[in-house]
mmCIF file of C-alpha atoms in Angstrom:
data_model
loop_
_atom_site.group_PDB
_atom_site.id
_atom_site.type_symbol
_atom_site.label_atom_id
_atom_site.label_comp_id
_atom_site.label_asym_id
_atom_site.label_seq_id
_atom_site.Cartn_x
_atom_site.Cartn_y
_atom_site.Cartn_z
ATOM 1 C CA UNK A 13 53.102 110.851 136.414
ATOM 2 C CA UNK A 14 52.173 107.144 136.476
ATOM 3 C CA UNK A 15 53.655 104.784 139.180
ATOM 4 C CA UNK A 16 53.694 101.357 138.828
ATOM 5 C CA UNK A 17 54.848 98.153 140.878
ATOM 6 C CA UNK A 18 57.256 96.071 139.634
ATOM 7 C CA UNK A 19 54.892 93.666 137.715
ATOM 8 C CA UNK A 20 52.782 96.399 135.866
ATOM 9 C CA UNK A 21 49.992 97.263 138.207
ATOM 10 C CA UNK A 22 49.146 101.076 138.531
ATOM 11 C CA UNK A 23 49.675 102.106 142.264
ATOM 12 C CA UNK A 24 46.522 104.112 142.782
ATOM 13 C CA UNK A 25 45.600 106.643 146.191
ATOM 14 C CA UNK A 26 48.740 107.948 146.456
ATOM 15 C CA UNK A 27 47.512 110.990 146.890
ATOM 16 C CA UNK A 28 48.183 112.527 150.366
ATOM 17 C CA UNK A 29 46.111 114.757 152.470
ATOM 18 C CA UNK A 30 46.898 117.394 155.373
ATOM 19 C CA UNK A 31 48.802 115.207 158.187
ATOM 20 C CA UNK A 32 47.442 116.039 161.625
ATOM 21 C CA UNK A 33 50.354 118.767 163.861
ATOM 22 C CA UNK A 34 51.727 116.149 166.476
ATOM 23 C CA UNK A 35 52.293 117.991 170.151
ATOM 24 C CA UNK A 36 55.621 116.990 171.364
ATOM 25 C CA UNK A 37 55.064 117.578 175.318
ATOM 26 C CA UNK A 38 58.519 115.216 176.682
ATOM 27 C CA UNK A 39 61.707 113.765 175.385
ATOM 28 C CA UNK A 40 63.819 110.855 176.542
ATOM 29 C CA UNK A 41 67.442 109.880 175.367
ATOM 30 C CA UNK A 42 70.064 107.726 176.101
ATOM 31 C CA UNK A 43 72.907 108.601 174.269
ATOM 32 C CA UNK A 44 76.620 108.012 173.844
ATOM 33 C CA UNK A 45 78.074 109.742 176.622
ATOM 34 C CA UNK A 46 74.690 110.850 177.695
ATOM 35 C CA UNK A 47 72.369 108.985 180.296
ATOM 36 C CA UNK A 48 69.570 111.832 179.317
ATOM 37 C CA UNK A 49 68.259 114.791 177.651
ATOM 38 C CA UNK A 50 70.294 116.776 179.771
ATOM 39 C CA UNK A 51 73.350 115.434 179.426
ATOM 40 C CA UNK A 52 73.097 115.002 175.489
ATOM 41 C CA UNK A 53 71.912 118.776 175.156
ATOM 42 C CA UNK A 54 75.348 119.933 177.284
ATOM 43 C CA UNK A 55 77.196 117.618 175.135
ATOM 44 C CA UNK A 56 75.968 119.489 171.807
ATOM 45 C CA UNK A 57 77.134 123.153 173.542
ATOM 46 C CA UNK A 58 80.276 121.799 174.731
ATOM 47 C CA UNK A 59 81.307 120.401 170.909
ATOM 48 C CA UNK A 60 81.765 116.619 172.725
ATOM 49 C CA UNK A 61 83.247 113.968 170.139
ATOM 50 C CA UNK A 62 81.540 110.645 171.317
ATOM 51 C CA UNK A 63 83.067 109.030 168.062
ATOM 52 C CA UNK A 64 85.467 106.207 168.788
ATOM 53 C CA UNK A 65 87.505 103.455 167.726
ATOM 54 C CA UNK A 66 85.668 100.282 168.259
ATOM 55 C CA UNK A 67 86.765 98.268 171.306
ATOM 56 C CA UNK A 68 87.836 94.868 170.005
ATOM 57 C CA UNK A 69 85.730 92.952 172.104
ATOM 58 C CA UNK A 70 82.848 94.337 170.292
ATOM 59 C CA UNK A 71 84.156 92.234 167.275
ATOM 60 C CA UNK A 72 82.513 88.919 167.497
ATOM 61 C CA UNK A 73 86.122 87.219 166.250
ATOM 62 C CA UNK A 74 89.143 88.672 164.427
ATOM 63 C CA UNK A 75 88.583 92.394 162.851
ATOM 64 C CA UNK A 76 89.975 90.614 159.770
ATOM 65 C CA UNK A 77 87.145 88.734 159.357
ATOM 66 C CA UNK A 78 85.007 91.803 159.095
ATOM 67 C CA UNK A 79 87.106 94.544 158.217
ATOM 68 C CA UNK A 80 89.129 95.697 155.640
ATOM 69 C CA UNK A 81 91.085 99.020 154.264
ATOM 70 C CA UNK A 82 88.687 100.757 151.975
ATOM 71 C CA UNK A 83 85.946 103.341 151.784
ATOM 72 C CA UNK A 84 82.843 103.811 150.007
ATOM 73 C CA UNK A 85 82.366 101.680 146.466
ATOM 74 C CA UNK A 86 85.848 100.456 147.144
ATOM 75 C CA UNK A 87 85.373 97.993 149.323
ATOM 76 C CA UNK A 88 85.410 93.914 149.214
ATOM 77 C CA UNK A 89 81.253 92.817 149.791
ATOM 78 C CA UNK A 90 80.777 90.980 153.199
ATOM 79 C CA UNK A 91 83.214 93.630 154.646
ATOM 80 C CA UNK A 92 83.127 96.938 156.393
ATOM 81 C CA UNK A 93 85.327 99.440 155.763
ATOM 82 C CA UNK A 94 84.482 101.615 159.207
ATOM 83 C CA UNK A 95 85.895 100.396 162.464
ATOM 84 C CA UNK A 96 84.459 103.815 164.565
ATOM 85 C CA UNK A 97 81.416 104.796 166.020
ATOM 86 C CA UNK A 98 79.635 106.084 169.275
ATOM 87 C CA UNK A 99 78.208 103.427 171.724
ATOM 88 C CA UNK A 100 75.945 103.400 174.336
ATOM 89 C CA UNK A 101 77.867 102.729 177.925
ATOM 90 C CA UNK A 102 77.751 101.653 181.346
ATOM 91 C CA UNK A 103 74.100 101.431 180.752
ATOM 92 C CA UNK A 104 72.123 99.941 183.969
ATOM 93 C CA UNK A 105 68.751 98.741 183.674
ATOM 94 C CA UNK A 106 66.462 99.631 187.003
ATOM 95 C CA UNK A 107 65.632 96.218 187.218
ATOM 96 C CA UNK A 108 64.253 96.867 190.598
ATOM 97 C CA UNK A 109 61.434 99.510 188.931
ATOM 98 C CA UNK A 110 60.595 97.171 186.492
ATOM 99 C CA UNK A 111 60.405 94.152 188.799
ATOM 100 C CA UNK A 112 62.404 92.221 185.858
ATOM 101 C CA UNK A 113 64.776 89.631 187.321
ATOM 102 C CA UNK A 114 68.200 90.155 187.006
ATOM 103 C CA UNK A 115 68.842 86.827 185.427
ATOM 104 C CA UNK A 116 66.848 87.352 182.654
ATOM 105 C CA UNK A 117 68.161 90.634 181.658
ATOM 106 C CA UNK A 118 71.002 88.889 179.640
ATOM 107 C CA UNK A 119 68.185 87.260 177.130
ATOM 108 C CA UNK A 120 66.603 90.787 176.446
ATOM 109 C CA UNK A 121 67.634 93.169 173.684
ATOM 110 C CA UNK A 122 69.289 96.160 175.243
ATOM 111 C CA UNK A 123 67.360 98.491 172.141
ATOM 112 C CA UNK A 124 64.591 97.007 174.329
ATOM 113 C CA UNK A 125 65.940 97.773 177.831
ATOM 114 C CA UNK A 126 66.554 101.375 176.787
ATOM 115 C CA UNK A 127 62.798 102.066 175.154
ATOM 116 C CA UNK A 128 61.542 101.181 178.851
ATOM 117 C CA UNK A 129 63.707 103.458 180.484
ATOM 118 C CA UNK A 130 63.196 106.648 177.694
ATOM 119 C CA UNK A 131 59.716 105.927 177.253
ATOM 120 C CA UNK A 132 59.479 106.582 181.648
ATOM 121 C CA UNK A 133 61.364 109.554 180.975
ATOM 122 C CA UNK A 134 59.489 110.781 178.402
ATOM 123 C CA UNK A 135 56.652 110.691 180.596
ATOM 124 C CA UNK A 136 58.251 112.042 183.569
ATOM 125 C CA UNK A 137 59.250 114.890 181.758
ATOM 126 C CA UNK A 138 55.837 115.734 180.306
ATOM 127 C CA UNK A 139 54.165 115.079 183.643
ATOM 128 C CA UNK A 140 52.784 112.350 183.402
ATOM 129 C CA UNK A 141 54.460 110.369 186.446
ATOM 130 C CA UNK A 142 51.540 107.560 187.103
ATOM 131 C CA UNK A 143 51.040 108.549 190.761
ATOM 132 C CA UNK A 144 50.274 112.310 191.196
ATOM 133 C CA UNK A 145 49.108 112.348 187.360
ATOM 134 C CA UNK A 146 48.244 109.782 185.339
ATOM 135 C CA UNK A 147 46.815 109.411 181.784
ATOM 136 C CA UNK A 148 44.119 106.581 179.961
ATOM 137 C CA UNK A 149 45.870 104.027 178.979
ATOM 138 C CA UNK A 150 42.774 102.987 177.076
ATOM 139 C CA UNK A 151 43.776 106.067 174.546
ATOM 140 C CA UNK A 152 47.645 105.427 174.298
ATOM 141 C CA UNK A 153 49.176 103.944 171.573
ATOM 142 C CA UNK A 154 52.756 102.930 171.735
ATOM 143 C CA UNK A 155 54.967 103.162 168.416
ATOM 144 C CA UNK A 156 58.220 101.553 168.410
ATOM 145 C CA UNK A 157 60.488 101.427 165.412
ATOM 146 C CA UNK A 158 63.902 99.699 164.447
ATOM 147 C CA UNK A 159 65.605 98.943 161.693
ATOM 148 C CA UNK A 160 66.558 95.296 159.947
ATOM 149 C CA UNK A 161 64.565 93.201 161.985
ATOM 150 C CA UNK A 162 63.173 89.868 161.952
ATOM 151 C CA UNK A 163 64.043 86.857 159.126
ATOM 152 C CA UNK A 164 65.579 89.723 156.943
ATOM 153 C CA UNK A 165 68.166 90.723 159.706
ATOM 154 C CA UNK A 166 68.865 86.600 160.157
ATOM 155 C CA UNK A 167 70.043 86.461 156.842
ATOM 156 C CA UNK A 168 71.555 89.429 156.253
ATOM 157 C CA UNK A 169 73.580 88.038 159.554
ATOM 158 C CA UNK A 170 74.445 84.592 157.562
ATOM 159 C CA UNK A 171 76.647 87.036 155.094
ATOM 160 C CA UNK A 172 78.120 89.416 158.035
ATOM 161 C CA UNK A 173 79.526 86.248 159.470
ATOM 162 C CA UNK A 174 80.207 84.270 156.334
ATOM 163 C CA UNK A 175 83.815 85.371 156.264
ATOM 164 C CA UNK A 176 84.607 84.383 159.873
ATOM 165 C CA UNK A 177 82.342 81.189 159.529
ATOM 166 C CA UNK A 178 85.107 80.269 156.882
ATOM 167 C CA UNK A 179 87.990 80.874 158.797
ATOM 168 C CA UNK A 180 87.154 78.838 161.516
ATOM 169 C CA UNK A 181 86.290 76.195 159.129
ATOM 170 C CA UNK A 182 89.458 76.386 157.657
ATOM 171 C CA UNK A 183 91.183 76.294 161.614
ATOM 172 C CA UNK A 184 89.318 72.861 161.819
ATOM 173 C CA UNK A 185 89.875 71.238 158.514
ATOM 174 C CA UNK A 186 87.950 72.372 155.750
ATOM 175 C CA UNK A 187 90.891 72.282 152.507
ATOM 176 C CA UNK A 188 91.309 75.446 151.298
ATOM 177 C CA UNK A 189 90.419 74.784 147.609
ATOM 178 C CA UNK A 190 86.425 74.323 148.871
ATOM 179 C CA UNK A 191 86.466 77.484 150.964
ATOM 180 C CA UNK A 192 85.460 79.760 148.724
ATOM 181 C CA UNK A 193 82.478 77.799 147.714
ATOM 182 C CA UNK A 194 82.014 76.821 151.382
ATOM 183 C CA UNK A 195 81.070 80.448 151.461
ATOM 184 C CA UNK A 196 79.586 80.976 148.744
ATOM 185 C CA UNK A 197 77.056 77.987 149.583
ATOM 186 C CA UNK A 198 76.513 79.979 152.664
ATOM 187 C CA UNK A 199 75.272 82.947 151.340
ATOM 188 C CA UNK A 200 73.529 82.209 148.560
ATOM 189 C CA UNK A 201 70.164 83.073 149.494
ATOM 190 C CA UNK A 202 70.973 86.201 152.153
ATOM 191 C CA UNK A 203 70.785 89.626 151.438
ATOM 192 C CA UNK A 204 73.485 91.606 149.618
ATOM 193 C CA UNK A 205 74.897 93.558 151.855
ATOM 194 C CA UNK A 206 76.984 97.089 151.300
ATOM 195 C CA UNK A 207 77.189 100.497 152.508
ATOM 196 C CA UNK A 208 73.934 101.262 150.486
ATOM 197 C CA UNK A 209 71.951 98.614 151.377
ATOM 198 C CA UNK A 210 68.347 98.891 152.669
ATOM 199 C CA UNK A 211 66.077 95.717 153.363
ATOM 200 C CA UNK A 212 62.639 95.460 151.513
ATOM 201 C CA UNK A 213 60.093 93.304 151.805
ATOM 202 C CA UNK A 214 58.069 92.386 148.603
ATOM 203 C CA UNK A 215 54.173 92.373 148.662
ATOM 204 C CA UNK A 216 51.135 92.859 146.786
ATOM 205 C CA UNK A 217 49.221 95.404 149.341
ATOM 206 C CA UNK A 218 50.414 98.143 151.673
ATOM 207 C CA UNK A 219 48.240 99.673 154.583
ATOM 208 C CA UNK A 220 47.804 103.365 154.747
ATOM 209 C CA UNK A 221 50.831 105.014 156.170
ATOM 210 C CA UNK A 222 53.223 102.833 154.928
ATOM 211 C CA UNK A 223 56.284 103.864 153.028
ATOM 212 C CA UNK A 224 56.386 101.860 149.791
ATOM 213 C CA UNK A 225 58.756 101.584 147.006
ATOM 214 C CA UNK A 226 57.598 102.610 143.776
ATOM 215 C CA UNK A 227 58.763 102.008 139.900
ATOM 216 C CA UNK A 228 58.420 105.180 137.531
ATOM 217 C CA UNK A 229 58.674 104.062 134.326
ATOM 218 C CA UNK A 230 60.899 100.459 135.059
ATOM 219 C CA UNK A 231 63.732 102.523 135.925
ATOM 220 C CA UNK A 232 63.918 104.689 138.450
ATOM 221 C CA UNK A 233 62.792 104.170 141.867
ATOM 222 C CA UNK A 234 61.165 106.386 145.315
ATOM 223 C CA UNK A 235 59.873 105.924 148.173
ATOM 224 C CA UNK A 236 56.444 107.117 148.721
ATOM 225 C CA UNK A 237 53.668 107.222 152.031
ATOM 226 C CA UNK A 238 50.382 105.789 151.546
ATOM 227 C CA UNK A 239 47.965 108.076 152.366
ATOM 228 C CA UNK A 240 44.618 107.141 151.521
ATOM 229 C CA UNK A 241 42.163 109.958 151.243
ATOM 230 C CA UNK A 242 38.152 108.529 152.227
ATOM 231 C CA UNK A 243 36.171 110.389 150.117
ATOM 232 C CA UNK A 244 32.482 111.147 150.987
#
């Protein structure tokens, strides 16, 4: 089987190699309804539902503007058709630990916030509590991941929004004949967005490890990990 990119080129040293077992020696979680491992763990025995309606102040403006009746393929683009999920609650960062002052906590990502606190428990768990055992920091790496970040989340934004940015246009003014292509002017060079949707980034190398998109035969598409194999 050939794979190709989309403008032709062969993808070559695709071929993957033995990965190296991983030790997994402490866990860390924050959870909905769960501050920690613990907690999550008696959470799964116990059958707990952490699923919810989403509490309108969540919404950034009307639920209209976002949501509408529908379900999957049969929905209006720039909408959602889910208004549930399980959140993360009465989360307090130890601002005290960190030495971070309190004013600034406002301007910080809470994904951010939480990585601090898991990644210390993580630790703590495995033994590893800095004081009565410590490790080289020399030979840690740290590996962080989320999803939709950077310029690509910005724009994908521009069309989330677009549908309340045109209401309260219309509230102050805009006619209603020019706010469809006030919109459309406003998303024109965003993301699509639906419930399939995944953000990729075009470019002519990848680095070993990362997952790439390939072409098989113009068609059809997969994802595939570059492993490159050093041969002697």
């Amino acid at each position: 089987m050939k794979i190709t990119t989309a403008d032709g080129k062969v993808a070559e040293g695709l071929e993957q190699g033995r990965f190296e077992p991983i030790a997994v020696i402490g866990l860390g979680a924050i959870m909905p309804d769960a501050k920690d491992v613990n907690q999550f763990w008696q959470n799964i025995k116990a059958g707990k539902v952490s699923i919810k309606d989403v509490k309108s102040e969540r919404w950034p403006g009307k639920i209209e503007d976002f949501w509408k009746n529908g379900g999957p393929g049969d929905i209006e683009e720039g909408f959602t058709y889910s208004k549930i999920g399980a959140f993360v609650e009465d989360f307090e960062f130890n601002w005290r630990r960190w030495r971070q002052p309190p004013g600034t906590l406002k301007q910080i990502d809470p994904c951010q916030l939480w990585a601090v606190e898991v990644s210390a428990a993580a630790l703590e768990q495995s033994g590893y509590d800095g004081e009565s055992k410590d490790f080289d920091r020399s030979r840690c790496g740290v590996i962080f991941a989320n999803a939709l970040g950077g310029e690509n989340r910005n724009l994908s934004n521009i069309r989330v929004w677009s549908n309340h940015t045109k209401n309260v246009a219309l509230k102050h003014g805009l006619p209603h004949e020019n706010a469809e292509g006030f919109q459309a002017e406003i998303v024109e060079h965003s993301p699509r967005i639906d419930e399939d949707t995944v953000i990729i980034k075009r470019t002519d190398t990848a680095d070993n490890g990362k997952i790439v998109v390939a072409l098989i035969d113009e068609h059809e598409a997969m994802l595939k990990r570059i492993q490159k194999i050093r041969r002697a």
